[in-house]
Amino acid sequence: MLAIFAAPNVLPSLLAQLVPFVDEGVPCSRLRVSQDRAYHQSLLGRAVSEERGADVAPFSLSVSTSAPSAAGGGSVMVTIVVVNRSIGTVPIIIRPGQLVDPNGTQQGLGVVVGNNPLSPPGEVAPQQANIAPEDVRLLGPRQRCVHRVEVTTNVSQFIDGVAVRAFYRNNSAAQATPRRNYDFAPVFNDQGLWVGLVTSPPFTVPRASALAP
């Protein structure tokens, strides 16, 4: 009986010490791909996704990086953990192996290094059609996933002591495409994506290591 109450707090910490990354969650790329969003959506998920503002975002972010190489160059591993704080299944934009340019216009997950600018999501476009269904993954209630990207360009910006923040931005609920020649009319006009900008607490890049790649 004691194990039942102790496990939620003790086991994740213990497992994290024994097997790195095991308690962070499944890879975001392995989440279910959104399918037939014109016909099938979680009503709870839609309800929480319709809230606007970072303070009511259905998910939270945290970020960490590996230590840069003391010799310069090489690569830095960026790890973003996305946690669904709600009791609904929420769709999120996931592009495996990619980080969104913070100063660009693309939607999804990215990082801001130091004092670099972060562009806002832009105007809300409820039926924007340029978010492919395969880029939309479903994060279950209270579930977490890990988006891990090896950065090989502009690695020099990841210097000792610089602050890194993860962000997620999106400016559209995204148009839901109905099936052709389907017997039933679509129930939803959009994919129910949360619209807004949310950032993580800052993470300090660790001291450069001579053993880092």
PDB file of C-alpha atoms in Angstrom:
ATOM      1  CA  MET A   1       0.000   0.000   0.000  1.00  0.00           C
ATOM      2  CA  LEU A   2       2.845   2.384   0.836  1.00  0.00           C
ATOM      3  CA  ALA A   3       4.337   1.804  -2.604  1.00  0.00           C
ATOM      4  CA  ILE A   4       1.124   3.010  -4.238  1.00  0.00           C
ATOM      5  CA  PHE A   5       1.368   6.415  -2.561  1.00  0.00           C
ATOM      6  CA  ALA A   6       5.150   6.707  -2.720  1.00  0.00           C
ATOM      7  CA  ALA A   7       5.604   5.618  -6.320  1.00  0.00           C
ATOM      8  CA  PRO A   8       4.372   8.799  -8.090  1.00  0.00           C
ATOM      9  CA  ASN A   9       6.980  10.884  -6.264  1.00  0.00           C
ATOM     10  CA  VAL A  10       9.817   8.435  -5.668  1.00  0.00           C
ATOM     11  CA  LEU A  11       9.933   6.291  -8.798  1.00  0.00           C
ATOM     12  CA  PRO A  12      10.421   9.092 -11.368  1.00  0.00           C
ATOM     13  CA  SER A  13      13.404  10.471  -9.435  1.00  0.00           C
ATOM     14  CA  LEU A  14      14.874   7.015  -8.935  1.00  0.00           C
ATOM     15  CA  LEU A  15      14.425   6.058 -12.580  1.00  0.00           C
ATOM     16  CA  ALA A  16      15.914   9.359 -13.731  1.00  0.00           C
ATOM     17  CA  GLN A  17      19.078   8.581 -11.796  1.00  0.00           C
ATOM     18  CA  LEU A  18      19.319   5.041 -13.160  1.00  0.00           C
ATOM     19  CA  VAL A  19      18.220   5.644 -16.756  1.00  0.00           C
ATOM     20  CA  PRO A  20      18.608   9.203 -18.136  1.00  0.00           C
ATOM     21  CA  PHE A  21      15.567  10.658 -19.964  1.00  0.00           C
ATOM     22  CA  VAL A  22      13.254   7.816 -18.863  1.00  0.00           C
ATOM     23  CA  ASP A  23      11.040  10.099 -16.790  1.00  0.00           C
ATOM     24  CA  GLU A  24      10.787  12.890 -19.378  1.00  0.00           C
ATOM     25  CA  GLY A  25       8.117  11.248 -21.512  1.00  0.00           C
ATOM     26  CA  VAL A  26       7.733   9.608 -24.892  1.00  0.00           C
ATOM     27  CA  PRO A  27       9.268  11.258 -27.966  1.00  0.00           C
ATOM     28  CA  CYS A  28       6.796  13.782 -29.369  1.00  0.00           C
ATOM     29  CA  SER A  29       7.359  12.207 -32.782  1.00  0.00           C
ATOM     30  CA  ARG A  30       5.750   9.002 -31.480  1.00  0.00           C
ATOM     31  CA  LEU A  31       2.516  10.650 -30.412  1.00  0.00           C
ATOM     32  CA  ARG A  32      -0.562   9.724 -32.405  1.00  0.00           C
ATOM     33  CA  VAL A  33      -0.865  11.593 -35.678  1.00  0.00           C
ATOM     34  CA  SER A  34      -4.014  13.653 -35.965  1.00  0.00           C
ATOM     35  CA  GLN A  35      -6.465  12.011 -38.359  1.00  0.00           C
ATOM     36  CA  ASP A  36      -9.933  12.952 -39.555  1.00  0.00           C
ATOM     37  CA  ARG A  37     -10.043  16.064 -37.357  1.00  0.00           C
ATOM     38  CA  ALA A  38     -13.057  17.225 -39.344  1.00  0.00           C
ATOM     39  CA  TYR A  39     -15.014  14.365 -37.740  1.00  0.00           C
ATOM     40  CA  HIS A  40     -13.244  13.268 -34.547  1.00  0.00           C
ATOM     41  CA  GLN A  41     -12.058  15.592 -31.763  1.00  0.00           C
ATOM     42  CA  SER A  42     -12.054  15.637 -27.988  1.00  0.00           C
ATOM     43  CA  LEU A  43     -14.633  18.155 -26.780  1.00  0.00           C
ATOM     44  CA  LEU A  44     -12.586  18.668 -23.612  1.00  0.00           C
ATOM     45  CA  GLY A  45      -9.524  19.249 -25.754  1.00  0.00           C
ATOM     46  CA  ARG A  46     -11.357  21.830 -27.848  1.00  0.00           C
ATOM     47  CA  ALA A  47     -12.613  23.583 -24.739  1.00  0.00           C
ATOM     48  CA  VAL A  48      -9.139  24.061 -23.259  1.00  0.00           C
ATOM     49  CA  SER A  49      -7.614  24.938 -26.647  1.00  0.00           C
ATOM     50  CA  GLU A  50     -10.133  27.738 -27.137  1.00  0.00           C
ATOM     51  CA  GLU A  51      -8.679  29.616 -24.156  1.00  0.00           C
ATOM     52  CA  ARG A  52      -6.329  32.402 -25.232  1.00  0.00           C
ATOM     53  CA  GLY A  53      -3.215  33.677 -23.475  1.00  0.00           C
ATOM     54  CA  ALA A  54      -0.005  32.091 -22.155  1.00  0.00           C
ATOM     55  CA  ASP A  55      -1.414  31.932 -18.621  1.00  0.00           C
ATOM     56  CA  VAL A  56      -4.200  29.592 -19.768  1.00  0.00           C
ATOM     57  CA  ALA A  57      -2.200  27.522 -22.260  1.00  0.00           C
ATOM     58  CA  PRO A  58      -3.140  23.831 -21.968  1.00  0.00           C
ATOM     59  CA  PHE A  59       0.524  22.818 -21.855  1.00  0.00           C
ATOM     60  CA  SER A  60       3.772  23.960 -20.256  1.00  0.00           C
ATOM     61  CA  LEU A  61       7.358  23.762 -21.496  1.00  0.00           C
ATOM     62  CA  SER A  62      10.790  23.130 -20.032  1.00  0.00           C
ATOM     63  CA  VAL A  63      14.123  23.085 -21.839  1.00  0.00           C
ATOM     64  CA  SER A  64      17.675  21.876 -21.310  1.00  0.00           C
ATOM     65  CA  THR A  65      20.805  21.600 -23.442  1.00  0.00           C
ATOM     66  CA  SER A  66      23.966  19.562 -23.455  1.00  0.00           C
ATOM     67  CA  ALA A  67      27.282  21.262 -22.744  1.00  0.00           C
ATOM     68  CA  PRO A  68      28.985  22.807 -25.761  1.00  0.00           C
ATOM     69  CA  SER A  69      32.404  21.623 -26.855  1.00  0.00           C
ATOM     70  CA  ALA A  70      35.329  23.487 -25.312  1.00  0.00           C
ATOM     71  CA  ALA A  71      37.042  23.273 -28.693  1.00  0.00           C
ATOM     72  CA  GLY A  72      34.127  24.998 -30.407  1.00  0.00           C
ATOM     73  CA  GLY A  73      31.962  23.716 -33.234  1.00  0.00           C
ATOM     74  CA  GLY A  74      30.456  20.278 -32.855  1.00  0.00           C
ATOM     75  CA  SER A  75      26.813  20.119 -31.857  1.00  0.00           C
ATOM     76  CA  VAL A  76      24.487  20.820 -28.941  1.00  0.00           C
ATOM     77  CA  MET A  77      21.544  18.641 -27.996  1.00  0.00           C
ATOM     78  CA  VAL A  78      18.405  20.630 -27.177  1.00  0.00           C
ATOM     79  CA  THR A  79      15.671  18.884 -25.189  1.00  0.00           C
ATOM     80  CA  ILE A  80      12.182  20.381 -24.871  1.00  0.00           C
ATOM     81  CA  VAL A  81       9.624  18.696 -22.608  1.00  0.00           C
ATOM     82  CA  VAL A  82       5.965  19.460 -23.340  1.00  0.00           C
ATOM     83  CA  VAL A  83       3.464  18.716 -20.554  1.00  0.00           C
ATOM     84  CA  ASN A  84      -0.295  18.686 -21.075  1.00  0.00           C
ATOM     85  CA  ARG A  85      -1.660  20.344 -17.937  1.00  0.00           C
ATOM     86  CA  SER A  86      -5.287  19.778 -18.873  1.00  0.00           C
ATOM     87  CA  ILE A  87      -7.691  16.844 -18.662  1.00  0.00           C
ATOM     88  CA  GLY A  88      -8.376  16.946 -22.399  1.00  0.00           C
ATOM     89  CA  THR A  89      -6.473  15.569 -25.382  1.00  0.00           C
ATOM     90  CA  VAL A  90      -4.844  18.551 -27.082  1.00  0.00           C
ATOM     91  CA  PRO A  91      -3.352  18.753 -30.585  1.00  0.00           C
ATOM     92  CA  ILE A  92       0.093  20.324 -30.945  1.00  0.00           C
ATOM     93  CA  ILE A  93       2.343  21.078 -33.908  1.00  0.00           C
ATOM     94  CA  ILE A  94       5.344  18.741 -33.937  1.00  0.00           C
ATOM     95  CA  ARG A  95       7.966  18.673 -36.674  1.00  0.00           C
ATOM     96  CA  PRO A  96      10.461  15.934 -35.747  1.00  0.00           C
ATOM     97  CA  GLY A  97      14.086  17.036 -35.780  1.00  0.00           C
ATOM     98  CA  GLN A  98      13.228  20.692 -36.335  1.00  0.00           C
ATOM     99  CA  LEU A  99      13.233  23.885 -34.285  1.00  0.00           C
ATOM    100  CA  VAL A 100      11.258  26.941 -35.373  1.00  0.00           C
ATOM    101  CA  ASP A 101      13.259  30.102 -36.072  1.00  0.00           C
ATOM    102  CA  PRO A 102      12.345  32.465 -33.201  1.00  0.00           C
ATOM    103  CA  ASN A 103      12.518  35.460 -35.524  1.00  0.00           C
ATOM    104  CA  GLY A 104      10.601  33.785 -38.348  1.00  0.00           C
ATOM    105  CA  THR A 105       6.958  33.121 -39.096  1.00  0.00           C
ATOM    106  CA  GLN A 106       6.770  29.329 -38.845  1.00  0.00           C
ATOM    107  CA  GLN A 107       4.577  27.861 -36.120  1.00  0.00           C
ATOM    108  CA  GLY A 108       5.617  25.181 -33.612  1.00  0.00           C
ATOM    109  CA  LEU A 109       8.413  24.503 -31.102  1.00  0.00           C
ATOM    110  CA  GLY A 110      11.698  26.400 -30.973  1.00  0.00           C
ATOM    111  CA  VAL A 111      14.278  27.962 -28.665  1.00  0.00           C
ATOM    112  CA  VAL A 112      15.483  31.492 -27.984  1.00  0.00           C
ATOM    113  CA  VAL A 113      19.151  31.884 -27.052  1.00  0.00           C
ATOM    114  CA  GLY A 114      20.218  34.854 -24.951  1.00  0.00           C
ATOM    115  CA  ASN A 115      18.627  38.159 -25.890  1.00  0.00           C
ATOM    116  CA  ASN A 116      17.688  37.164 -29.423  1.00  0.00           C
ATOM    117  CA  PRO A 117      14.232  38.438 -30.482  1.00  0.00           C
ATOM    118  CA  LEU A 118      11.139  36.249 -30.461  1.00  0.00           C
ATOM    119  CA  SER A 119       8.446  37.079 -32.982  1.00  0.00           C
ATOM    120  CA  PRO A 120       4.805  36.834 -31.845  1.00  0.00           C
ATOM    121  CA  PRO A 121       2.464  34.325 -33.506  1.00  0.00           C
ATOM    122  CA  GLY A 122       0.907  37.017 -35.683  1.00  0.00           C
ATOM    123  CA  GLU A 123      -2.744  37.543 -36.486  1.00  0.00           C
ATOM    124  CA  VAL A 124      -5.177  34.778 -35.672  1.00  0.00           C
ATOM    125  CA  ALA A 125      -6.191  32.904 -38.811  1.00  0.00           C
ATOM    126  CA  PRO A 126      -8.919  30.451 -37.770  1.00  0.00           C
ATOM    127  CA  GLN A 127      -8.927  28.512 -41.020  1.00  0.00           C
ATOM    128  CA  GLN A 128      -5.321  28.715 -42.105  1.00  0.00           C
ATOM    129  CA  ALA A 129      -4.718  25.677 -44.300  1.00  0.00           C
ATOM    130  CA  ASN A 130      -0.926  25.374 -44.279  1.00  0.00           C
ATOM    131  CA  ILE A 131      -0.563  23.076 -41.244  1.00  0.00           C
ATOM    132  CA  ALA A 132      -0.400  19.552 -42.596  1.00  0.00           C
ATOM    133  CA  PRO A 133      -2.355  16.922 -40.636  1.00  0.00           C
ATOM    134  CA  GLU A 134       0.824  14.833 -40.239  1.00  0.00           C
ATOM    135  CA  ASP A 135       2.437  17.746 -38.367  1.00  0.00           C
ATOM    136  CA  VAL A 136      -0.338  17.692 -35.755  1.00  0.00           C
ATOM    137  CA  ARG A 137       0.120  15.216 -32.891  1.00  0.00           C
ATOM    138  CA  LEU A 138      -2.231  14.407 -30.022  1.00  0.00           C
ATOM    139  CA  LEU A 139      -1.011  14.841 -26.438  1.00  0.00           C
ATOM    140  CA  GLY A 140      -3.207  13.004 -23.950  1.00  0.00           C
ATOM    141  CA  PRO A 141      -4.469  14.313 -20.593  1.00  0.00           C
ATOM    142  CA  ARG A 142      -1.569  14.983 -18.189  1.00  0.00           C
ATOM    143  CA  GLN A 143       0.770  13.353 -20.701  1.00  0.00           C
ATOM    144  CA  ARG A 144       4.239  14.651 -21.475  1.00  0.00           C
ATOM    145  CA  CYS A 145       6.451  14.247 -24.515  1.00  0.00           C
ATOM    146  CA  VAL A 146      10.041  15.082 -25.421  1.00  0.00           C
ATOM    147  CA  HIS A 147      11.172  17.002 -28.506  1.00  0.00           C
ATOM    148  CA  ARG A 148      14.925  16.442 -28.866  1.00  0.00           C
ATOM    149  CA  VAL A 149      16.937  18.135 -31.625  1.00  0.00           C
ATOM    150  CA  GLU A 150      20.672  18.075 -32.328  1.00  0.00           C
ATOM    151  CA  VAL A 151      21.744  21.596 -33.288  1.00  0.00           C
ATOM    152  CA  THR A 152      24.703  21.672 -35.674  1.00  0.00           C
ATOM    153  CA  THR A 153      24.450  25.226 -37.059  1.00  0.00           C
ATOM    154  CA  ASN A 154      25.079  28.460 -35.135  1.00  0.00           C
ATOM    155  CA  VAL A 155      26.375  26.346 -32.263  1.00  0.00           C
ATOM    156  CA  SER A 156      28.630  29.219 -31.144  1.00  0.00           C
ATOM    157  CA  GLN A 157      25.615  31.005 -29.615  1.00  0.00           C
ATOM    158  CA  PHE A 158      25.336  28.252 -26.983  1.00  0.00           C
ATOM    159  CA  ILE A 159      28.095  29.577 -24.708  1.00  0.00           C
ATOM    160  CA  ASP A 160      28.660  28.990 -21.010  1.00  0.00           C
ATOM    161  CA  GLY A 161      26.090  30.740 -18.851  1.00  0.00           C
ATOM    162  CA  VAL A 162      23.788  31.982 -21.616  1.00  0.00           C
ATOM    163  CA  ALA A 163      20.058  31.596 -20.967  1.00  0.00           C
ATOM    164  CA  VAL A 164      17.956  29.440 -23.291  1.00  0.00           C
ATOM    165  CA  ARG A 165      14.143  29.417 -23.400  1.00  0.00           C
ATOM    166  CA  ALA A 166      11.854  27.084 -25.276  1.00  0.00           C
ATOM    167  CA  PHE A 167       8.733  28.440 -26.935  1.00  0.00           C
ATOM    168  CA  TYR A 168       5.639  27.216 -28.734  1.00  0.00           C
ATOM    169  CA  ARG A 169       3.692  29.558 -30.964  1.00  0.00           C
ATOM    170  CA  ASN A 170       0.752  29.150 -33.278  1.00  0.00           C
ATOM    171  CA  ASN A 171      -1.544  31.624 -34.999  1.00  0.00           C
ATOM    172  CA  SER A 172      -4.232  29.322 -36.354  1.00  0.00           C
ATOM    173  CA  ALA A 173      -6.703  26.687 -35.257  1.00  0.00           C
ATOM    174  CA  ALA A 174      -5.865  25.161 -38.683  1.00  0.00           C
ATOM    175  CA  GLN A 175      -8.420  24.153 -41.253  1.00  0.00           C
ATOM    176  CA  ALA A 176      -9.794  20.627 -40.976  1.00  0.00           C
ATOM    177  CA  THR A 177     -10.001  18.956 -44.363  1.00  0.00           C
ATOM    178  CA  PRO A 178     -13.043  16.676 -44.831  1.00  0.00           C
ATOM    179  CA  ARG A 179     -12.812  13.425 -46.746  1.00  0.00           C
ATOM    180  CA  ARG A 180     -13.817  13.409 -50.372  1.00  0.00           C
ATOM    181  CA  ASN A 181     -16.945  11.494 -51.292  1.00  0.00           C
ATOM    182  CA  TYR A 182     -17.687  10.831 -47.623  1.00  0.00           C
ATOM    183  CA  ASP A 183     -21.240  10.040 -46.537  1.00  0.00           C
ATOM    184  CA  PHE A 184     -21.180  12.335 -43.501  1.00  0.00           C
ATOM    185  CA  ALA A 185     -20.846  16.089 -43.291  1.00  0.00           C
ATOM    186  CA  PRO A 186     -17.838  17.372 -41.303  1.00  0.00           C
ATOM    187  CA  VAL A 187     -18.493  18.176 -37.652  1.00  0.00           C
ATOM    188  CA  PHE A 188     -15.579  20.589 -37.185  1.00  0.00           C
ATOM    189  CA  ASN A 189     -14.245  23.285 -39.501  1.00  0.00           C
ATOM    190  CA  ASP A 190     -10.832  23.515 -37.832  1.00  0.00           C
ATOM    191  CA  GLN A 191      -8.351  21.159 -36.159  1.00  0.00           C
ATOM    192  CA  GLY A 192      -8.783  22.727 -32.726  1.00  0.00           C
ATOM    193  CA  LEU A 193      -5.186  23.872 -32.238  1.00  0.00           C
ATOM    194  CA  TRP A 194      -4.425  26.228 -29.361  1.00  0.00           C
ATOM    195  CA  VAL A 195      -3.535  29.728 -30.585  1.00  0.00           C
ATOM    196  CA  GLY A 196      -0.942  31.829 -28.796  1.00  0.00           C
ATOM    197  CA  LEU A 197       2.632  31.956 -27.510  1.00  0.00           C
ATOM    198  CA  VAL A 198       4.001  30.154 -24.459  1.00  0.00           C
ATOM    199  CA  THR A 199       7.607  30.072 -23.226  1.00  0.00           C
ATOM    200  CA  SER A 200       9.553  27.990 -20.737  1.00  0.00           C
ATOM    201  CA  PRO A 201      11.551  29.155 -17.731  1.00  0.00           C
ATOM    202  CA  PRO A 202      15.148  29.957 -18.741  1.00  0.00           C
ATOM    203  CA  PHE A 203      17.826  27.263 -18.681  1.00  0.00           C
ATOM    204  CA  THR A 204      21.502  28.142 -18.267  1.00  0.00           C
ATOM    205  CA  VAL A 205      23.807  26.440 -20.750  1.00  0.00           C
ATOM    206  CA  PRO A 206      26.271  24.296 -18.751  1.00  0.00           C
ATOM    207  CA  ARG A 207      30.025  24.766 -18.752  1.00  0.00           C
ATOM    208  CA  ALA A 208      31.773  23.667 -21.934  1.00  0.00           C
ATOM    209  CA  SER A 209      33.176  20.166 -21.828  1.00  0.00           C
ATOM    210  CA  ALA A 210      36.312  18.888 -23.512  1.00  0.00           C
ATOM    211  CA  LEU A 211      34.419  15.626 -24.013  1.00  0.00           C
ATOM    212  CA  ALA A 212      31.396  17.233 -25.682  1.00  0.00           C
ATOM    213  CA  PRO A 213      31.061  16.505 -29.426  1.00  0.00           C
TER     214      PRO A 213
END
